């Protein structure tokens, strides 16, 4: 009586699972499935008539190959969806080139006597104040902005200092304080940036250059001006 090759159907199934998990090509998966079916056919042809293959075992093997095949197709579908999502994100980001955006940061640039910044509140505040400091860390101006609901807001600084004189154009920093009753809140300071370019990495992620060497993602943008 002829014998079956020492490689078992379980070995083939294991190989197929490894192939699917590493994202191998669809053609490789189809080739492995074909090998499995050929092996199963040989087992049926060369089985011992006095001890035939158990029907439950054969059904289990067929179910396993079907499951692995389904996982391979699911991985392919998910990869396609991810690629589509990344392409859509890149298109959205490209549409922002040249626009002003608010992102997390403490920078404040005074130009021609005007500067713009922002802040984000996760809960309502009775009092919001912004402190502006120069490059030496000295306080230049404190702005009392009043009460705000939760949300993202921006403000303008007219370039005047606390004593009413005009501050020189240049780079400053800002910090935001907020309270509700006797409770201190944790607002997020936002700085104004201009979208200069969009970068797409080899991994497919999208980074947005907003100036000053700062790279952000679409989700980091709190407001588009």
PDB file of C-alpha atoms in Angstrom:
ATOM      1  CA  UNK A   1       0.000   0.000   0.000  1.00  0.00           C
ATOM      2  CA  UNK A   2       1.328   3.463  -0.912  1.00  0.00           C
ATOM      3  CA  UNK A   3       2.068   5.954   1.847  1.00  0.00           C
ATOM      4  CA  UNK A   4       1.255   9.628   2.265  1.00  0.00           C
ATOM      5  CA  UNK A   5       4.000  12.247   2.398  1.00  0.00           C
ATOM      6  CA  UNK A   6       5.235  12.856   5.954  1.00  0.00           C
ATOM      7  CA  UNK A   7       3.910  16.456   5.840  1.00  0.00           C
ATOM      8  CA  UNK A   8       0.499  16.521   7.530  1.00  0.00           C
ATOM      9  CA  UNK A   9      -2.530  18.700   6.890  1.00  0.00           C
ATOM     10  CA  UNK A  10      -1.940  20.349  10.267  1.00  0.00           C
ATOM     11  CA  UNK A  11       1.519  21.406   9.058  1.00  0.00           C
ATOM     12  CA  UNK A  12      -0.009  23.024   6.001  1.00  0.00           C
ATOM     13  CA  UNK A  13      -2.636  24.805   8.112  1.00  0.00           C
ATOM     14  CA  UNK A  14       0.088  26.158  10.405  1.00  0.00           C
ATOM     15  CA  UNK A  15       2.021  27.412   7.395  1.00  0.00           C
ATOM     16  CA  UNK A  16      -1.085  29.126   6.059  1.00  0.00           C
ATOM     17  CA  UNK A  17      -1.708  30.836   9.413  1.00  0.00           C
ATOM     18  CA  UNK A  18       1.860  32.146   9.445  1.00  0.00           C
ATOM     19  CA  UNK A  19       1.471  33.381   5.883  1.00  0.00           C
ATOM     20  CA  UNK A  20      -1.728  35.286   6.748  1.00  0.00           C
ATOM     21  CA  UNK A  21      -0.298  36.824   9.919  1.00  0.00           C
ATOM     22  CA  UNK A  22       2.709  38.259   8.107  1.00  0.00           C
ATOM     23  CA  UNK A  23       0.586  39.789   5.364  1.00  0.00           C
ATOM     24  CA  UNK A  24       1.893  37.655   2.485  1.00  0.00           C
ATOM     25  CA  UNK A  25       0.423  38.082  -0.941  1.00  0.00           C
ATOM     26  CA  UNK A  26      -2.918  36.624  -1.919  1.00  0.00           C
ATOM     27  CA  UNK A  27      -1.272  34.391  -4.510  1.00  0.00           C
ATOM     28  CA  UNK A  28       0.839  32.721  -1.814  1.00  0.00           C
ATOM     29  CA  UNK A  29      -2.284  32.073   0.274  1.00  0.00           C
ATOM     30  CA  UNK A  30      -4.059  30.514  -2.709  1.00  0.00           C
ATOM     31  CA  UNK A  31      -1.019  28.307  -3.360  1.00  0.00           C
ATOM     32  CA  UNK A  32      -1.014  27.089   0.226  1.00  0.00           C
ATOM     33  CA  UNK A  33      -4.740  26.344   0.078  1.00  0.00           C
ATOM     34  CA  UNK A  34      -4.171  24.363  -3.096  1.00  0.00           C
ATOM     35  CA  UNK A  35      -1.412  22.387  -1.363  1.00  0.00           C
ATOM     36  CA  UNK A  36      -3.739  21.664   1.527  1.00  0.00           C
ATOM     37  CA  UNK A  37      -6.472  20.369  -0.763  1.00  0.00           C
ATOM     38  CA  UNK A  38      -3.997  18.201  -2.679  1.00  0.00           C
ATOM     39  CA  UNK A  39      -2.671  16.774   0.558  1.00  0.00           C
ATOM     40  CA  UNK A  40      -6.171  16.059   1.809  1.00  0.00           C
ATOM     41  CA  UNK A  41      -6.987  14.318  -1.476  1.00  0.00           C
ATOM     42  CA  UNK A  42      -3.860  12.166  -1.186  1.00  0.00           C
ATOM     43  CA  UNK A  43      -4.801  11.256   2.368  1.00  0.00           C
ATOM     44  CA  UNK A  44      -8.235  10.139   1.209  1.00  0.00           C
ATOM     45  CA  UNK A  45      -6.778   8.151  -1.719  1.00  0.00           C
ATOM     46  CA  UNK A  46      -4.159   6.402   0.394  1.00  0.00           C
ATOM     47  CA  UNK A  47      -6.068   5.914   3.628  1.00  0.00           C
ATOM     48  CA  UNK A  48      -6.231   2.483   5.173  1.00  0.00           C
ATOM     49  CA  UNK A  49      -9.561   0.929   4.105  1.00  0.00           C
ATOM     50  CA  UNK A  50      -9.722  -0.834   7.455  1.00  0.00           C
ATOM     51  CA  UNK A  51      -9.181   2.436   9.295  1.00  0.00           C
ATOM     52  CA  UNK A  52     -10.513   5.297   7.178  1.00  0.00           C
ATOM     53  CA  UNK A  53     -10.096   8.955   8.089  1.00  0.00           C
ATOM     54  CA  UNK A  54     -12.528  10.113  10.736  1.00  0.00           C
ATOM     55  CA  UNK A  55     -15.265  12.291   9.203  1.00  0.00           C
ATOM     56  CA  UNK A  56     -15.113  14.652  12.183  1.00  0.00           C
ATOM     57  CA  UNK A  57     -11.373  15.112  11.680  1.00  0.00           C
ATOM     58  CA  UNK A  58     -11.764  15.875   7.981  1.00  0.00           C
ATOM     59  CA  UNK A  59     -14.598  18.327   8.696  1.00  0.00           C
ATOM     60  CA  UNK A  60     -12.431  20.039  11.325  1.00  0.00           C
ATOM     61  CA  UNK A  61      -9.566  20.416   8.849  1.00  0.00           C
ATOM     62  CA  UNK A  62     -11.866  21.867   6.219  1.00  0.00           C
ATOM     63  CA  UNK A  63     -13.287  24.296   8.796  1.00  0.00           C
ATOM     64  CA  UNK A  64      -9.766  25.395   9.770  1.00  0.00           C
ATOM     65  CA  UNK A  65      -8.688  26.090   6.207  1.00  0.00           C
ATOM     66  CA  UNK A  66     -11.924  28.022   5.627  1.00  0.00           C
ATOM     67  CA  UNK A  67     -11.346  30.099   8.770  1.00  0.00           C
ATOM     68  CA  UNK A  68      -7.767  30.931   7.848  1.00  0.00           C
ATOM     69  CA  UNK A  69      -8.883  31.821   4.316  1.00  0.00           C
ATOM     70  CA  UNK A  70     -11.493  34.177   5.788  1.00  0.00           C
ATOM     71  CA  UNK A  71      -8.889  35.823   8.025  1.00  0.00           C
ATOM     72  CA  UNK A  72      -6.635  36.378   5.036  1.00  0.00           C
ATOM     73  CA  UNK A  73      -9.442  38.100   3.119  1.00  0.00           C
ATOM     74  CA  UNK A  74     -10.312  40.187   6.203  1.00  0.00           C
ATOM     75  CA  UNK A  75      -6.694  41.348   6.497  1.00  0.00           C
ATOM     76  CA  UNK A  76      -6.721  42.369   2.841  1.00  0.00           C
ATOM     77  CA  UNK A  77      -9.967  44.320   3.312  1.00  0.00           C
ATOM     78  CA  UNK A  78      -8.660  46.087   6.424  1.00  0.00           C
ATOM     79  CA  UNK A  79      -5.424  47.020   4.638  1.00  0.00           C
ATOM     80  CA  UNK A  80      -7.451  48.515   1.783  1.00  0.00           C
ATOM     81  CA  UNK A  81      -9.617  50.502   4.200  1.00  0.00           C
ATOM     82  CA  UNK A  82      -6.541  51.774   6.058  1.00  0.00           C
ATOM     83  CA  UNK A  83      -4.895  52.891   2.826  1.00  0.00           C
ATOM     84  CA  UNK A  84      -8.084  54.673   1.781  1.00  0.00           C
ATOM     85  CA  UNK A  85      -8.318  56.406   5.169  1.00  0.00           C
ATOM     86  CA  UNK A  86      -4.696  57.552   5.022  1.00  0.00           C
ATOM     87  CA  UNK A  87      -5.147  58.893   1.496  1.00  0.00           C
ATOM     88  CA  UNK A  88      -8.252  60.803   2.595  1.00  0.00           C
ATOM     89  CA  UNK A  89      -6.353  62.241   5.567  1.00  0.00           C
ATOM     90  CA  UNK A  90      -3.537  63.398   3.281  1.00  0.00           C
ATOM     91  CA  UNK A  91      -6.048  65.130   0.987  1.00  0.00           C
ATOM     92  CA  UNK A  92      -7.685  66.884   3.950  1.00  0.00           C
ATOM     93  CA  UNK A  93      -4.325  68.042   5.243  1.00  0.00           C
ATOM     94  CA  UNK A  94      -3.243  69.282   1.797  1.00  0.00           C
ATOM     95  CA  UNK A  95      -6.344  71.502   1.663  1.00  0.00           C
ATOM     96  CA  UNK A  96      -5.054  73.347   4.770  1.00  0.00           C
ATOM     97  CA  UNK A  97      -1.796  74.557   3.182  1.00  0.00           C
ATOM     98  CA  UNK A  98      -1.597  78.342   3.573  1.00  0.00           C
ATOM     99  CA  UNK A  99      -4.265  78.484   6.287  1.00  0.00           C
ATOM    100  CA  UNK A 100      -3.834  79.539   9.908  1.00  0.00           C
ATOM    101  CA  UNK A 101      -4.504  76.908  12.562  1.00  0.00           C
ATOM    102  CA  UNK A 102      -4.602  76.781  16.351  1.00  0.00           C
ATOM    103  CA  UNK A 103      -2.579  73.968  17.929  1.00  0.00           C
ATOM    104  CA  UNK A 104      -1.392  73.202  21.431  1.00  0.00           C
ATOM    105  CA  UNK A 105       1.547  75.441  22.346  1.00  0.00           C
ATOM    106  CA  UNK A 106       2.647  78.535  24.249  1.00  0.00           C
ATOM    107  CA  UNK A 107       4.181  80.569  21.445  1.00  0.00           C
ATOM    108  CA  UNK A 108       2.897  84.039  20.594  1.00  0.00           C
ATOM    109  CA  UNK A 109       4.268  86.133  17.744  1.00  0.00           C
ATOM    110  CA  UNK A 110       3.770  89.911  17.792  1.00  0.00           C
ATOM    111  CA  UNK A 111       3.884  91.454  14.313  1.00  0.00           C
ATOM    112  CA  UNK A 112       2.912  95.033  13.405  1.00  0.00           C
ATOM    113  CA  UNK A 113       1.520  95.456  16.901  1.00  0.00           C
ATOM    114  CA  UNK A 114      -0.845  92.464  16.663  1.00  0.00           C
ATOM    115  CA  UNK A 115      -0.734  88.898  17.988  1.00  0.00           C
ATOM    116  CA  UNK A 116      -3.245  86.059  18.180  1.00  0.00           C
ATOM    117  CA  UNK A 117      -3.456  83.090  20.519  1.00  0.00           C
ATOM    118  CA  UNK A 118      -6.063  80.740  21.885  1.00  0.00           C
ATOM    119  CA  UNK A 119      -7.102  78.332  24.609  1.00  0.00           C
ATOM    120  CA  UNK A 120      -9.237  75.244  25.115  1.00  0.00           C
ATOM    121  CA  UNK A 121     -11.544  74.592  28.069  1.00  0.00           C
ATOM    122  CA  UNK A 122     -12.899  71.140  28.877  1.00  0.00           C
ATOM    123  CA  UNK A 123     -15.477  72.640  31.279  1.00  0.00           C
ATOM    124  CA  UNK A 124     -17.101  76.083  31.830  1.00  0.00           C
ATOM    125  CA  UNK A 125     -15.031  78.757  33.585  1.00  0.00           C
ATOM    126  CA  UNK A 126     -16.101  81.847  35.519  1.00  0.00           C
ATOM    127  CA  UNK A 127     -12.800  83.578  34.883  1.00  0.00           C
ATOM    128  CA  UNK A 128     -10.134  83.170  32.217  1.00  0.00           C
ATOM    129  CA  UNK A 129      -6.897  85.157  32.124  1.00  0.00           C
ATOM    130  CA  UNK A 130      -3.907  85.090  29.773  1.00  0.00           C
ATOM    131  CA  UNK A 131      -0.420  86.117  30.864  1.00  0.00           C
ATOM    132  CA  UNK A 132       2.048  87.172  28.181  1.00  0.00           C
ATOM    133  CA  UNK A 133       5.790  87.105  28.844  1.00  0.00           C
ATOM    134  CA  UNK A 134       8.822  88.204  26.848  1.00  0.00           C
ATOM    135  CA  UNK A 135      11.829  86.086  25.869  1.00  0.00           C
ATOM    136  CA  UNK A 136      13.371  86.708  29.310  1.00  0.00           C
ATOM    137  CA  UNK A 137      10.305  85.371  31.112  1.00  0.00           C
ATOM    138  CA  UNK A 138       9.211  88.811  32.321  1.00  0.00           C
ATOM    139  CA  UNK A 139       5.485  89.549  32.380  1.00  0.00           C
ATOM    140  CA  UNK A 140       4.467  91.992  29.686  1.00  0.00           C
ATOM    141  CA  UNK A 141       0.683  91.912  29.766  1.00  0.00           C
ATOM    142  CA  UNK A 142      -2.163  90.136  31.548  1.00  0.00           C
ATOM    143  CA  UNK A 143      -5.476  89.893  29.715  1.00  0.00           C
ATOM    144  CA  UNK A 144      -8.648  89.303  31.743  1.00  0.00           C
ATOM    145  CA  UNK A 145     -10.999  87.595  29.296  1.00  0.00           C
ATOM    146  CA  UNK A 146     -14.034  86.869  31.503  1.00  0.00           C
ATOM    147  CA  UNK A 147     -16.206  83.744  31.568  1.00  0.00           C
ATOM    148  CA  UNK A 148     -16.447  81.028  28.895  1.00  0.00           C
ATOM    149  CA  UNK A 149     -18.254  77.778  28.270  1.00  0.00           C
ATOM    150  CA  UNK A 150     -16.301  74.634  27.444  1.00  0.00           C
ATOM    151  CA  UNK A 151     -14.768  74.833  23.975  1.00  0.00           C
ATOM    152  CA  UNK A 152     -11.970  76.303  21.867  1.00  0.00           C
ATOM    153  CA  UNK A 153     -11.499  80.067  21.696  1.00  0.00           C
ATOM    154  CA  UNK A 154      -9.013  82.596  20.356  1.00  0.00           C
ATOM    155  CA  UNK A 155      -8.022  86.095  21.454  1.00  0.00           C
ATOM    156  CA  UNK A 156      -6.132  89.071  20.071  1.00  0.00           C
ATOM    157  CA  UNK A 157      -3.386  91.058  21.764  1.00  0.00           C
ATOM    158  CA  UNK A 158      -3.005  94.674  20.689  1.00  0.00           C
ATOM    159  CA  UNK A 159       0.672  94.762  21.592  1.00  0.00           C
ATOM    160  CA  UNK A 160       0.209  97.035  24.598  1.00  0.00           C
ATOM    161  CA  UNK A 161       1.979  96.257  27.883  1.00  0.00           C
ATOM    162  CA  UNK A 162       0.467  96.526  31.361  1.00  0.00           C
ATOM    163  CA  UNK A 163       1.688 100.134  31.642  1.00  0.00           C
ATOM    164  CA  UNK A 164       0.166 101.118  28.297  1.00  0.00           C
ATOM    165  CA  UNK A 165       3.376 101.270  26.251  1.00  0.00           C
ATOM    166  CA  UNK A 166       3.827  99.386  22.998  1.00  0.00           C
ATOM    167  CA  UNK A 167       5.747  96.128  23.065  1.00  0.00           C
ATOM    168  CA  UNK A 168       8.324  95.512  20.349  1.00  0.00           C
ATOM    169  CA  UNK A 169       7.518  93.003  17.640  1.00  0.00           C
ATOM    170  CA  UNK A 170       8.942  89.554  18.245  1.00  0.00           C
ATOM    171  CA  UNK A 171       8.323  86.237  19.938  1.00  0.00           C
ATOM    172  CA  UNK A 172       6.540  85.984  23.270  1.00  0.00           C
ATOM    173  CA  UNK A 173       5.009  83.207  25.333  1.00  0.00           C
ATOM    174  CA  UNK A 174       1.562  82.827  26.845  1.00  0.00           C
ATOM    175  CA  UNK A 175       0.015  80.923  29.718  1.00  0.00           C
ATOM    176  CA  UNK A 176      -3.680  80.535  30.519  1.00  0.00           C
ATOM    177  CA  UNK A 177      -5.408  80.326  33.892  1.00  0.00           C
ATOM    178  CA  UNK A 178      -9.074  79.486  34.449  1.00  0.00           C
ATOM    179  CA  UNK A 179     -11.243  79.062  37.528  1.00  0.00           C
ATOM    180  CA  UNK A 180     -14.810  78.091  38.331  1.00  0.00           C
ATOM    181  CA  UNK A 181     -15.710  79.363  41.771  1.00  0.00           C
ATOM    182  CA  UNK A 182     -12.854  78.283  44.049  1.00  0.00           C
ATOM    183  CA  UNK A 183     -11.799  75.496  41.688  1.00  0.00           C
ATOM    184  CA  UNK A 184      -8.771  75.902  39.443  1.00  0.00           C
ATOM    185  CA  UNK A 185      -9.224  74.411  35.978  1.00  0.00           C
ATOM    186  CA  UNK A 186      -6.624  73.139  33.533  1.00  0.00           C
ATOM    187  CA  UNK A 187      -7.046  75.004  30.244  1.00  0.00           C
ATOM    188  CA  UNK A 188      -4.784  74.262  27.283  1.00  0.00           C
ATOM    189  CA  UNK A 189      -2.863  77.144  25.722  1.00  0.00           C
ATOM    190  CA  UNK A 190      -3.024  77.302  21.918  1.00  0.00           C
ATOM    191  CA  UNK A 191      -0.682  79.003  19.518  1.00  0.00           C
ATOM    192  CA  UNK A 192      -1.306  80.212  15.999  1.00  0.00           C
ATOM    193  CA  UNK A 193       0.561  78.481  13.219  1.00  0.00           C
ATOM    194  CA  UNK A 194       0.473  78.568   9.446  1.00  0.00           C
ATOM    195  CA  UNK A 195       0.305  75.301   7.488  1.00  0.00           C
ATOM    196  CA  UNK A 196       3.378  75.298   5.271  1.00  0.00           C
ATOM    197  CA  UNK A 197       3.428  71.741   3.975  1.00  0.00           C
ATOM    198  CA  UNK A 198       2.135  68.212   4.452  1.00  0.00           C
ATOM    199  CA  UNK A 199       4.472  65.268   4.946  1.00  0.00           C
ATOM    200  CA  UNK A 200       3.562  61.616   4.466  1.00  0.00           C
ATOM    201  CA  UNK A 201       5.828  59.035   6.053  1.00  0.00           C
ATOM    202  CA  UNK A 202       6.706  55.636   4.598  1.00  0.00           C
ATOM    203  CA  UNK A 203       4.319  54.140   7.165  1.00  0.00           C
ATOM    204  CA  UNK A 204       1.477  56.163   5.654  1.00  0.00           C
ATOM    205  CA  UNK A 205       0.924  58.604   8.547  1.00  0.00           C
ATOM    206  CA  UNK A 206       0.484  62.310   7.814  1.00  0.00           C
ATOM    207  CA  UNK A 207       2.396  65.138   9.516  1.00  0.00           C
ATOM    208  CA  UNK A 208       1.598  68.823   9.059  1.00  0.00           C
ATOM    209  CA  UNK A 209       4.277  71.519   9.229  1.00  0.00           C
ATOM    210  CA  UNK A 210       2.829  74.568  11.029  1.00  0.00           C
ATOM    211  CA  UNK A 211       6.070  76.550  11.208  1.00  0.00           C
ATOM    212  CA  UNK A 212       8.800  76.907  13.781  1.00  0.00           C
ATOM    213  CA  UNK A 213       9.839  73.305  13.270  1.00  0.00           C
ATOM    214  CA  UNK A 214       6.537  72.097  14.755  1.00  0.00           C
ATOM    215  CA  UNK A 215       4.887  69.037  13.207  1.00  0.00           C
ATOM    216  CA  UNK A 216       1.327  68.090  14.144  1.00  0.00           C
ATOM    217  CA  UNK A 217      -1.396  65.685  13.012  1.00  0.00           C
ATOM    218  CA  UNK A 218      -4.903  66.536  11.863  1.00  0.00           C
ATOM    219  CA  UNK A 219      -6.282  65.608  15.275  1.00  0.00           C
ATOM    220  CA  UNK A 220      -3.903  68.122  16.919  1.00  0.00           C
ATOM    221  CA  UNK A 221      -5.540  71.031  15.082  1.00  0.00           C
ATOM    222  CA  UNK A 222      -8.096  72.645  17.375  1.00  0.00           C
ATOM    223  CA  UNK A 223      -9.251  75.481  15.128  1.00  0.00           C
ATOM    224  CA  UNK A 224      -8.856  76.576  11.505  1.00  0.00           C
ATOM    225  CA  UNK A 225      -8.799  80.319  10.878  1.00  0.00           C
TER     226      UNK A 225
END
